[in-house]
Coordinates of N, CA and C in Angstrom, one line a residue:
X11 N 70.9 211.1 103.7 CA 69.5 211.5 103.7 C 68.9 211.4 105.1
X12 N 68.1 211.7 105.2 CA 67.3 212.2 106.6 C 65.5 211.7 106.6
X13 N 65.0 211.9 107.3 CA 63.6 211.2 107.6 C 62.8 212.2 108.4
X14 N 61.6 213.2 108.3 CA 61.9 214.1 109.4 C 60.2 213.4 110.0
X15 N 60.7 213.7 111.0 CA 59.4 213.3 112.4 C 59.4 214.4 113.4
X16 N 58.2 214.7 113.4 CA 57.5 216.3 114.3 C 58.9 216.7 114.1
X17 N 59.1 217.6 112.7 CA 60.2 218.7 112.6 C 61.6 218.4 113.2
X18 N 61.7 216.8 113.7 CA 63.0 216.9 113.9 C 63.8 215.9 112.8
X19 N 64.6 215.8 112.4 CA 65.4 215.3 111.3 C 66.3 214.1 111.6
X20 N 65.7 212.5 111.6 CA 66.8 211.6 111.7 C 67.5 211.4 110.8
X21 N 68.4 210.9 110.6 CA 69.7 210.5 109.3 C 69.6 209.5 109.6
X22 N 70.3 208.7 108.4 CA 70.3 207.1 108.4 C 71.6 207.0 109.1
X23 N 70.9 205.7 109.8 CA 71.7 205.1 111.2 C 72.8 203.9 110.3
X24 N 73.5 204.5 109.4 CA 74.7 203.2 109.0 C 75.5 203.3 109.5
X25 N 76.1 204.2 110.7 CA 77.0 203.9 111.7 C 76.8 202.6 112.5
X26 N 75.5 202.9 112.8 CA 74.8 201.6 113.7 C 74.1 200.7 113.2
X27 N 73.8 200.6 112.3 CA 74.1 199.8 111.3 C 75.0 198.4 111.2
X28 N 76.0 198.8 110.6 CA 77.4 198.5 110.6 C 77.4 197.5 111.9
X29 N 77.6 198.0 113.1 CA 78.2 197.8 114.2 C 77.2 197.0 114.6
X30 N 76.0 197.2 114.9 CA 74.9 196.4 115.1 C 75.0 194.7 114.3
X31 N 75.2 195.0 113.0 CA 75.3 193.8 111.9 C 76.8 193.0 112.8
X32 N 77.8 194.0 112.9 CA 79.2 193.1 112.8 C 78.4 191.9 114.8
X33 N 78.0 192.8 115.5 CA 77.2 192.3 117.0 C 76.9 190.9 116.6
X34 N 75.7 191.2 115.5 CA 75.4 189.8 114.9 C 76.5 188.8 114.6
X35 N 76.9 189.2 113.8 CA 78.1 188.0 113.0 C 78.9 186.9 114.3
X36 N 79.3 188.2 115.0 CA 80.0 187.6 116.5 C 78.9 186.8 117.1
X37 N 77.4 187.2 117.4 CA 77.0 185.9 117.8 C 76.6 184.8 117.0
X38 N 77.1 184.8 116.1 CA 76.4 183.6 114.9 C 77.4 182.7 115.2
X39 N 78.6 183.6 115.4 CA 80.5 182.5 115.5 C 80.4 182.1 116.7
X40 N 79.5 182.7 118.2 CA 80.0 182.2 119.3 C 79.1 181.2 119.5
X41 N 77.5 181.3 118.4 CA 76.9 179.9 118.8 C 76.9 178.9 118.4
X42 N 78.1 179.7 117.0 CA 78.6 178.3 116.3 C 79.7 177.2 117.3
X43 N 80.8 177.6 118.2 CA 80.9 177.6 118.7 C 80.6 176.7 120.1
X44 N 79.3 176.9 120.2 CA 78.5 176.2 121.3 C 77.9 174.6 120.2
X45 N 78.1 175.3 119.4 CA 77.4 174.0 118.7 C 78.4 172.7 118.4
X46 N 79.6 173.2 118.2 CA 80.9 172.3 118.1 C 81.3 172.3 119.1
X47 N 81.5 172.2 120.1 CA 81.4 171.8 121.9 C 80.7 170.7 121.8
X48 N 79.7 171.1 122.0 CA 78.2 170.2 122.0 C 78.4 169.0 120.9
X49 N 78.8 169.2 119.6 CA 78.8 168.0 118.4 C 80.1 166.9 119.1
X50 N 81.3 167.5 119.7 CA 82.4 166.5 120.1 C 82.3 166.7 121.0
X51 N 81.6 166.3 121.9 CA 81.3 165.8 123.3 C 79.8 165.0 123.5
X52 N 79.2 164.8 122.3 CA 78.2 164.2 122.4 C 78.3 162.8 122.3
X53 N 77.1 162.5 123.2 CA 77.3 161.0 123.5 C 76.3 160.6 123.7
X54 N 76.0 159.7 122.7 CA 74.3 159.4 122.7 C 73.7 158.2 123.8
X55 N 74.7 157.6 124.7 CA 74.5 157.0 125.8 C 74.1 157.7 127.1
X56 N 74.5 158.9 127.1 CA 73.8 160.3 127.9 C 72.6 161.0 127.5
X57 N 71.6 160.9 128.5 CA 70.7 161.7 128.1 C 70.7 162.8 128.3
X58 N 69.9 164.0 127.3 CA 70.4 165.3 127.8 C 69.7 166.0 129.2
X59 N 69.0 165.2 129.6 CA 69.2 165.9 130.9 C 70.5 165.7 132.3
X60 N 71.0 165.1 131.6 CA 72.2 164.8 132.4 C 73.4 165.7 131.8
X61 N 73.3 165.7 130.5 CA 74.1 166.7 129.7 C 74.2 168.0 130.4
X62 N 72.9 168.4 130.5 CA 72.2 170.0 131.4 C 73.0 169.7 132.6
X63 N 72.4 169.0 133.0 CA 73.1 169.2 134.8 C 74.4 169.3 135.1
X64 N 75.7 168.4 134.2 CA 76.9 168.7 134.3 C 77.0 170.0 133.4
X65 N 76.5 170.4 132.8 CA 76.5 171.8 132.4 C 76.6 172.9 133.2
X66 N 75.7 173.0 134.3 CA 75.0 173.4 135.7 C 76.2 173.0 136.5
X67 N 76.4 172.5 136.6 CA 78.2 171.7 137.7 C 79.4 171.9 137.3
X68 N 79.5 172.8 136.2 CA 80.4 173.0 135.5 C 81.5 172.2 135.3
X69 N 80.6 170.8 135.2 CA 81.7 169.5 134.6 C 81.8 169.7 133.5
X70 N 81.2 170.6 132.5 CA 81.9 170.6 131.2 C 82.0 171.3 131.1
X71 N 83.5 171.9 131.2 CA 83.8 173.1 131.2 C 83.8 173.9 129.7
X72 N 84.5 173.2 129.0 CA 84.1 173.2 127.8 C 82.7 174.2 127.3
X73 N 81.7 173.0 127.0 CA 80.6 173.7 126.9 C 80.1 175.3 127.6
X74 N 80.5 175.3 128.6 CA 80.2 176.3 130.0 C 81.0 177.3 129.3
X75 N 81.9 177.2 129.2 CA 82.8 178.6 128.2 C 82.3 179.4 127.0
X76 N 81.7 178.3 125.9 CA 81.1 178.6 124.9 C 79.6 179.2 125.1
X77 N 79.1 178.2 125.9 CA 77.8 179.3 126.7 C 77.9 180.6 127.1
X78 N 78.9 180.5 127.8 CA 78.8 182.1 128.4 C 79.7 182.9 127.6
X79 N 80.6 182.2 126.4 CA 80.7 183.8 125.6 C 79.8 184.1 124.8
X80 N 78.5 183.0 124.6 CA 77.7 183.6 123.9 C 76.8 184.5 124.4
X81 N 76.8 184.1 125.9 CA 75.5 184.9 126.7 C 76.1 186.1 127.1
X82 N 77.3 186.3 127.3 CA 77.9 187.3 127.6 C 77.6 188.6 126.4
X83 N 77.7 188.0 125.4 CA 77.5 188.7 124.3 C 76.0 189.3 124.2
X84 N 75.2 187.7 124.3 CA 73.8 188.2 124.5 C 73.3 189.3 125.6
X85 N 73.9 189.3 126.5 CA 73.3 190.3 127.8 C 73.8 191.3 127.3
X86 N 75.0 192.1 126.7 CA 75.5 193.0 126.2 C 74.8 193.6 124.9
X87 N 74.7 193.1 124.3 CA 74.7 193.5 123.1 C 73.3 194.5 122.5
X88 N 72.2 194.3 123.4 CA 71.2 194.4 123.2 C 71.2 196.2 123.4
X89 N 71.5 196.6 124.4 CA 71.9 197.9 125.5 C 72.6 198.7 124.2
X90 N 73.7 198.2 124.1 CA 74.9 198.6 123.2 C 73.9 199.0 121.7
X91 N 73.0 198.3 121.2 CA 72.5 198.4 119.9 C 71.5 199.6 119.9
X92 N 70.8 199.4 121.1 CA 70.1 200.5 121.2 C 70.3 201.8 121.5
X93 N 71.2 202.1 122.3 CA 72.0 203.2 122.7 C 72.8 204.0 121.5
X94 N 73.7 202.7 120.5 CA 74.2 203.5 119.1 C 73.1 204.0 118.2
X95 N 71.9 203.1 118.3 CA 71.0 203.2 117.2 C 70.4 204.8 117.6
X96 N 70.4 204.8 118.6 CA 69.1 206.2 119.3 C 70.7 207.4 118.8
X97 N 71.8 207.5 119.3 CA 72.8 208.8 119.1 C 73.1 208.8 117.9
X98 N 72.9 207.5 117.4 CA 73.4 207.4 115.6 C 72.0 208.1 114.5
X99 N 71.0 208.0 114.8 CA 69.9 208.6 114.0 C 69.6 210.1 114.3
X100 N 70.1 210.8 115.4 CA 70.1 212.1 115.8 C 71.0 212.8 115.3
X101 N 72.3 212.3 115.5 CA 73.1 213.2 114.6 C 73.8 213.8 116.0
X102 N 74.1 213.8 116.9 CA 75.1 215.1 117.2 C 76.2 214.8 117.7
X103 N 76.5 213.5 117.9 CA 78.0 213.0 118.2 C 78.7 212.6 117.0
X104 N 79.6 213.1 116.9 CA 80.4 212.9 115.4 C 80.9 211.6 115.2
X105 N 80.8 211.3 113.9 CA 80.4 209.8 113.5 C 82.3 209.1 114.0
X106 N 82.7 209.8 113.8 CA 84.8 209.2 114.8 C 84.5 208.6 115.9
X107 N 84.0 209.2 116.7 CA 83.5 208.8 118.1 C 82.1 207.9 117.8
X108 N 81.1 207.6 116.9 CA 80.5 206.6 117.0 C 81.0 205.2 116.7
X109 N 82.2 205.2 115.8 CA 82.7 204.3 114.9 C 83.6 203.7 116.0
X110 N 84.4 204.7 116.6 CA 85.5 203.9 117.8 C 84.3 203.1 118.8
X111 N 83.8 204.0 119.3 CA 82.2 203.5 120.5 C 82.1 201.8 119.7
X112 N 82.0 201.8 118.4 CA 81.5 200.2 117.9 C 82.7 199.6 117.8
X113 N 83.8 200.0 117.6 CA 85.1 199.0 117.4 C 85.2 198.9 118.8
X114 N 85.4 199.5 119.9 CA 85.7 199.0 121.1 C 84.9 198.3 121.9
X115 N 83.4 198.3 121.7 CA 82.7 197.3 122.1 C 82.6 195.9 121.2
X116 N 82.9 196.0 119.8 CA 83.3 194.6 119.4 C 84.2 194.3 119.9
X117 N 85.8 194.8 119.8 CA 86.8 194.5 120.2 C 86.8 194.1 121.9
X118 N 85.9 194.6 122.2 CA 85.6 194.1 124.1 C 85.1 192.9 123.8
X119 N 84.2 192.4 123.5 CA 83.5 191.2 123.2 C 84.3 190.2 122.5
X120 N 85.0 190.7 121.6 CA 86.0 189.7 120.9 C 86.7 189.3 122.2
X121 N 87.6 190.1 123.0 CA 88.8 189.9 123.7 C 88.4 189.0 125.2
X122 N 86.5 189.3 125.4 CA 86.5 188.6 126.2 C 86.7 187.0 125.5
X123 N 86.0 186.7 124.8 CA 85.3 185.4 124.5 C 86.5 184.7 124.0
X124 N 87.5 185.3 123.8 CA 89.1 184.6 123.4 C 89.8 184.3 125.0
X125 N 89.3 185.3 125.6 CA 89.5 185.0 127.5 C 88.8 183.7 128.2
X126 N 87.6 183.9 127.8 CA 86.9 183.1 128.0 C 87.8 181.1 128.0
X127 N 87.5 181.3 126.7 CA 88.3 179.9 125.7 C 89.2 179.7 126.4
X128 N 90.3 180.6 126.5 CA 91.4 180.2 127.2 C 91.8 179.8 128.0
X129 N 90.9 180.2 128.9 CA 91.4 179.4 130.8 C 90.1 179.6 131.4
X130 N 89.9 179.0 132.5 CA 88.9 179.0 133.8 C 89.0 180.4 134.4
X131 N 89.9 180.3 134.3 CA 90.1 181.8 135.6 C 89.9 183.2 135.2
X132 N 90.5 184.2 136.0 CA 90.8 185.3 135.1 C 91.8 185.5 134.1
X133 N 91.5 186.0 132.8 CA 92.8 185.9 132.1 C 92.9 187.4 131.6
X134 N 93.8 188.0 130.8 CA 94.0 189.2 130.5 C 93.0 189.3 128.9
X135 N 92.4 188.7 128.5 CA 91.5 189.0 127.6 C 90.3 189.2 128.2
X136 N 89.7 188.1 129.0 CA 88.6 188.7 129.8 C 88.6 190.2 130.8
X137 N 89.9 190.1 131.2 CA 89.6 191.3 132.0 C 90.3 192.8 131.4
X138 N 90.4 192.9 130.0 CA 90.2 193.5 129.0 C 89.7 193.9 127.8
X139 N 88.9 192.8 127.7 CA 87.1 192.7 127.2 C 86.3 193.0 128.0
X140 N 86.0 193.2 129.3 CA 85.5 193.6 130.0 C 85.6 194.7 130.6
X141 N 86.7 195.3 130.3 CA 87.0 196.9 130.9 C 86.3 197.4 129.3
X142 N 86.9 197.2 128.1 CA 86.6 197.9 126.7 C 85.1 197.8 126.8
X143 N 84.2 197.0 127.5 CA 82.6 196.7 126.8 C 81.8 197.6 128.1
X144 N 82.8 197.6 129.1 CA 82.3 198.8 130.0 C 82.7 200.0 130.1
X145 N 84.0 200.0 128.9 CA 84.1 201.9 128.8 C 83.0 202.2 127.5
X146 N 82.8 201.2 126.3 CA 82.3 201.7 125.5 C 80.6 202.0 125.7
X147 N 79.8 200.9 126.5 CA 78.9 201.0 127.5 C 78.4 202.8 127.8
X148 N 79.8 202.8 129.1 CA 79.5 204.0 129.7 C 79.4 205.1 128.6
X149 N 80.7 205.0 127.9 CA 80.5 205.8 126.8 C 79.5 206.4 125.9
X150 N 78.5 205.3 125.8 CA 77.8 205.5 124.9 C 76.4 206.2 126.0
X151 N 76.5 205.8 127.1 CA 75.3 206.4 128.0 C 75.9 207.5 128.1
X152 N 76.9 208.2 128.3 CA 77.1 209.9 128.3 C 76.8 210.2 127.0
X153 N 77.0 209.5 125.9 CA 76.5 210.2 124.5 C 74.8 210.4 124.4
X154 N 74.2 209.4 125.2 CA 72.6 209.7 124.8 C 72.7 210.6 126.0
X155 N 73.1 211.0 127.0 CA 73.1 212.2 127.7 C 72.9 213.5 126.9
X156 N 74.1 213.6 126.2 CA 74.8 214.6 126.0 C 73.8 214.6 124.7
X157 N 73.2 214.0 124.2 CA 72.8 214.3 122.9 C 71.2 214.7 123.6
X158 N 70.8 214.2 124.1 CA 69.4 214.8 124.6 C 69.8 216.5 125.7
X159 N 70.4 216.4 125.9 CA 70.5 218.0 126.3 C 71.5 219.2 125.7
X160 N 72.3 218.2 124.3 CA 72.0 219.6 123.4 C 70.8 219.4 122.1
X161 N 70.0 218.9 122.3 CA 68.7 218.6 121.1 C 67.8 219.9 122.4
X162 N 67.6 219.6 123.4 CA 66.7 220.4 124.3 C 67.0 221.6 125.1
X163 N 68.9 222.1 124.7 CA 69.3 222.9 125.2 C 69.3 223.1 126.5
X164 N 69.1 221.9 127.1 CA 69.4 221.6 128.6 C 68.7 220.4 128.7
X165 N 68.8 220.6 130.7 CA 67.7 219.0 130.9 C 66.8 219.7 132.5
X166 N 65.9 219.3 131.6 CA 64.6 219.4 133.0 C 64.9 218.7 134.2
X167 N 64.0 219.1 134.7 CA 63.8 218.6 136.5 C 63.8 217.5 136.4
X168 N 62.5 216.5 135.8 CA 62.2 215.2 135.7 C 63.3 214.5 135.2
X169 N 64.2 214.6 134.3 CA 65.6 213.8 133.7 C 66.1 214.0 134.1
X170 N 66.8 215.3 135.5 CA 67.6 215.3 136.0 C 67.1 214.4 137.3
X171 N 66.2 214.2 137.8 CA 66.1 213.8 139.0 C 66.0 212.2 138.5
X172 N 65.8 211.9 137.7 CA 66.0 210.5 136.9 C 67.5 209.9 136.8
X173 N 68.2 211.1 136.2 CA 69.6 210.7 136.1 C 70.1 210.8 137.6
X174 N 69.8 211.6 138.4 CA 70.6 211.2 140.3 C 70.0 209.6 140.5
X175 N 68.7 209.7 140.2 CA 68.1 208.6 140.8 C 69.1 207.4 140.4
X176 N 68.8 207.3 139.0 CA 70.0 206.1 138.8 C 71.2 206.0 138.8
X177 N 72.1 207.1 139.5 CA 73.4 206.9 139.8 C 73.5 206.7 141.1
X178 N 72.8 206.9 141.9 CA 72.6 206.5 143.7 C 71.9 205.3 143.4
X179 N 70.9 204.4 142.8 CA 70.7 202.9 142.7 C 72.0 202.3 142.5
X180 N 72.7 203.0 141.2 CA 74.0 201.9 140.8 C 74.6 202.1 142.1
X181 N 74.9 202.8 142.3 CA 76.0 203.3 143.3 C 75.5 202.4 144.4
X182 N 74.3 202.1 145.0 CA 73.7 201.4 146.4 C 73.5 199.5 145.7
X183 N 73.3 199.3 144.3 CA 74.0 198.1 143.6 C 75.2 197.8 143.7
X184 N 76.0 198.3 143.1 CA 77.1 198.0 143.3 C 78.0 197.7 144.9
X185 N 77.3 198.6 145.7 CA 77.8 198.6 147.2 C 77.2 197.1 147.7
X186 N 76.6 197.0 147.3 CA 75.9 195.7 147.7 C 76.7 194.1 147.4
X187 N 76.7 194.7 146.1 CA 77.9 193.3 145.1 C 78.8 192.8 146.2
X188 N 79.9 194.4 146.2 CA 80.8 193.6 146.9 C 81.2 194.1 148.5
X189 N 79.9 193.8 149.1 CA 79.7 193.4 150.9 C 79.6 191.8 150.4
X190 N 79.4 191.7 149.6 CA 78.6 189.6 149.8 C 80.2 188.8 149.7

């Protein structure tokens, strides 16, 4: 079924949906997670501001792991939801390619946060959670591309000079990262 707004026709978003929900579940387990770190390492002869600070010092490495696969998730996930939710209620990317777009960004997120756990360093789940969560990412930004200029049969001046704009910032961000 569909929903129509000024004559244009959304469909229900259960692709995104779905994927959106499973986003959640993973962060329910990674703050679960943070919470069992936190339960066997507690020590009630520490106060928690000292807890925080070796947190901060990454004396507990532990904890520090489980943190950041949760935040990892958290800074991701939000982008990712909105992006499926906006191509998923329009309709013009075929729901194959929405469904892989959500299995490969869970599957990126899963593979980091098992990277994560596993070692300090780089390991081959982080730096294959992190390639899958930035192709499905990019992915999903050429799909709200590509979906706003076949809904408008092209793209105006103003969104095109929007879209240069932001690929010469990335491009002058990124150049910046790695001079430092």
């Amino acid at each position: 079924s569909s929903i129509s707004i000024n004559t244009m026709k959304l469909r229900d978003p259960q692709i995104a949906c779905f994927w959106i929900g499973a986003c959640g579940l993973l962060q329910v387990a990674l703050w679960f997670g943070i919470m069992v770190v936190r339960v066997k390492s507690y020590n009630k002869d520490v106060d928690s501001a000292l807890r925080l600070k070796n947190l901060a010092r990454n004396a507990d490495s532990d904890n520090l792991k489980a943190t950041r696969a949760h935040g990892n998730l958290a800074e991701n996930a939000p982008m990712f939801a909105v992006m499926l939710l906006a191509v998923d209620l329009i309709g013009v990317i075929p729901d194959t390619i929405l469904e892989l777009t959500g299995l490969i960004f869970i599957m990126g997120r899963f593979f980091h946060a098992i990277g994560l756990y596993a070692d300090d360093g780089s390991t081959l789940g982080r730096i294959l959670g992190s390639f899958l969560t930035l192709f499905s990412l990019t992915s999903l930004s050429v799909q709200c591309l590509i979906t706003t200029i076949v809904l408008n049969g092209g793209i105006n001046l103003y969104r095109l000079a929007g879209l240069i704009a932001s690929i010469i910032l990335s491009k002058m961000f990124a150049g910046k990262m790695y001079q430092s």
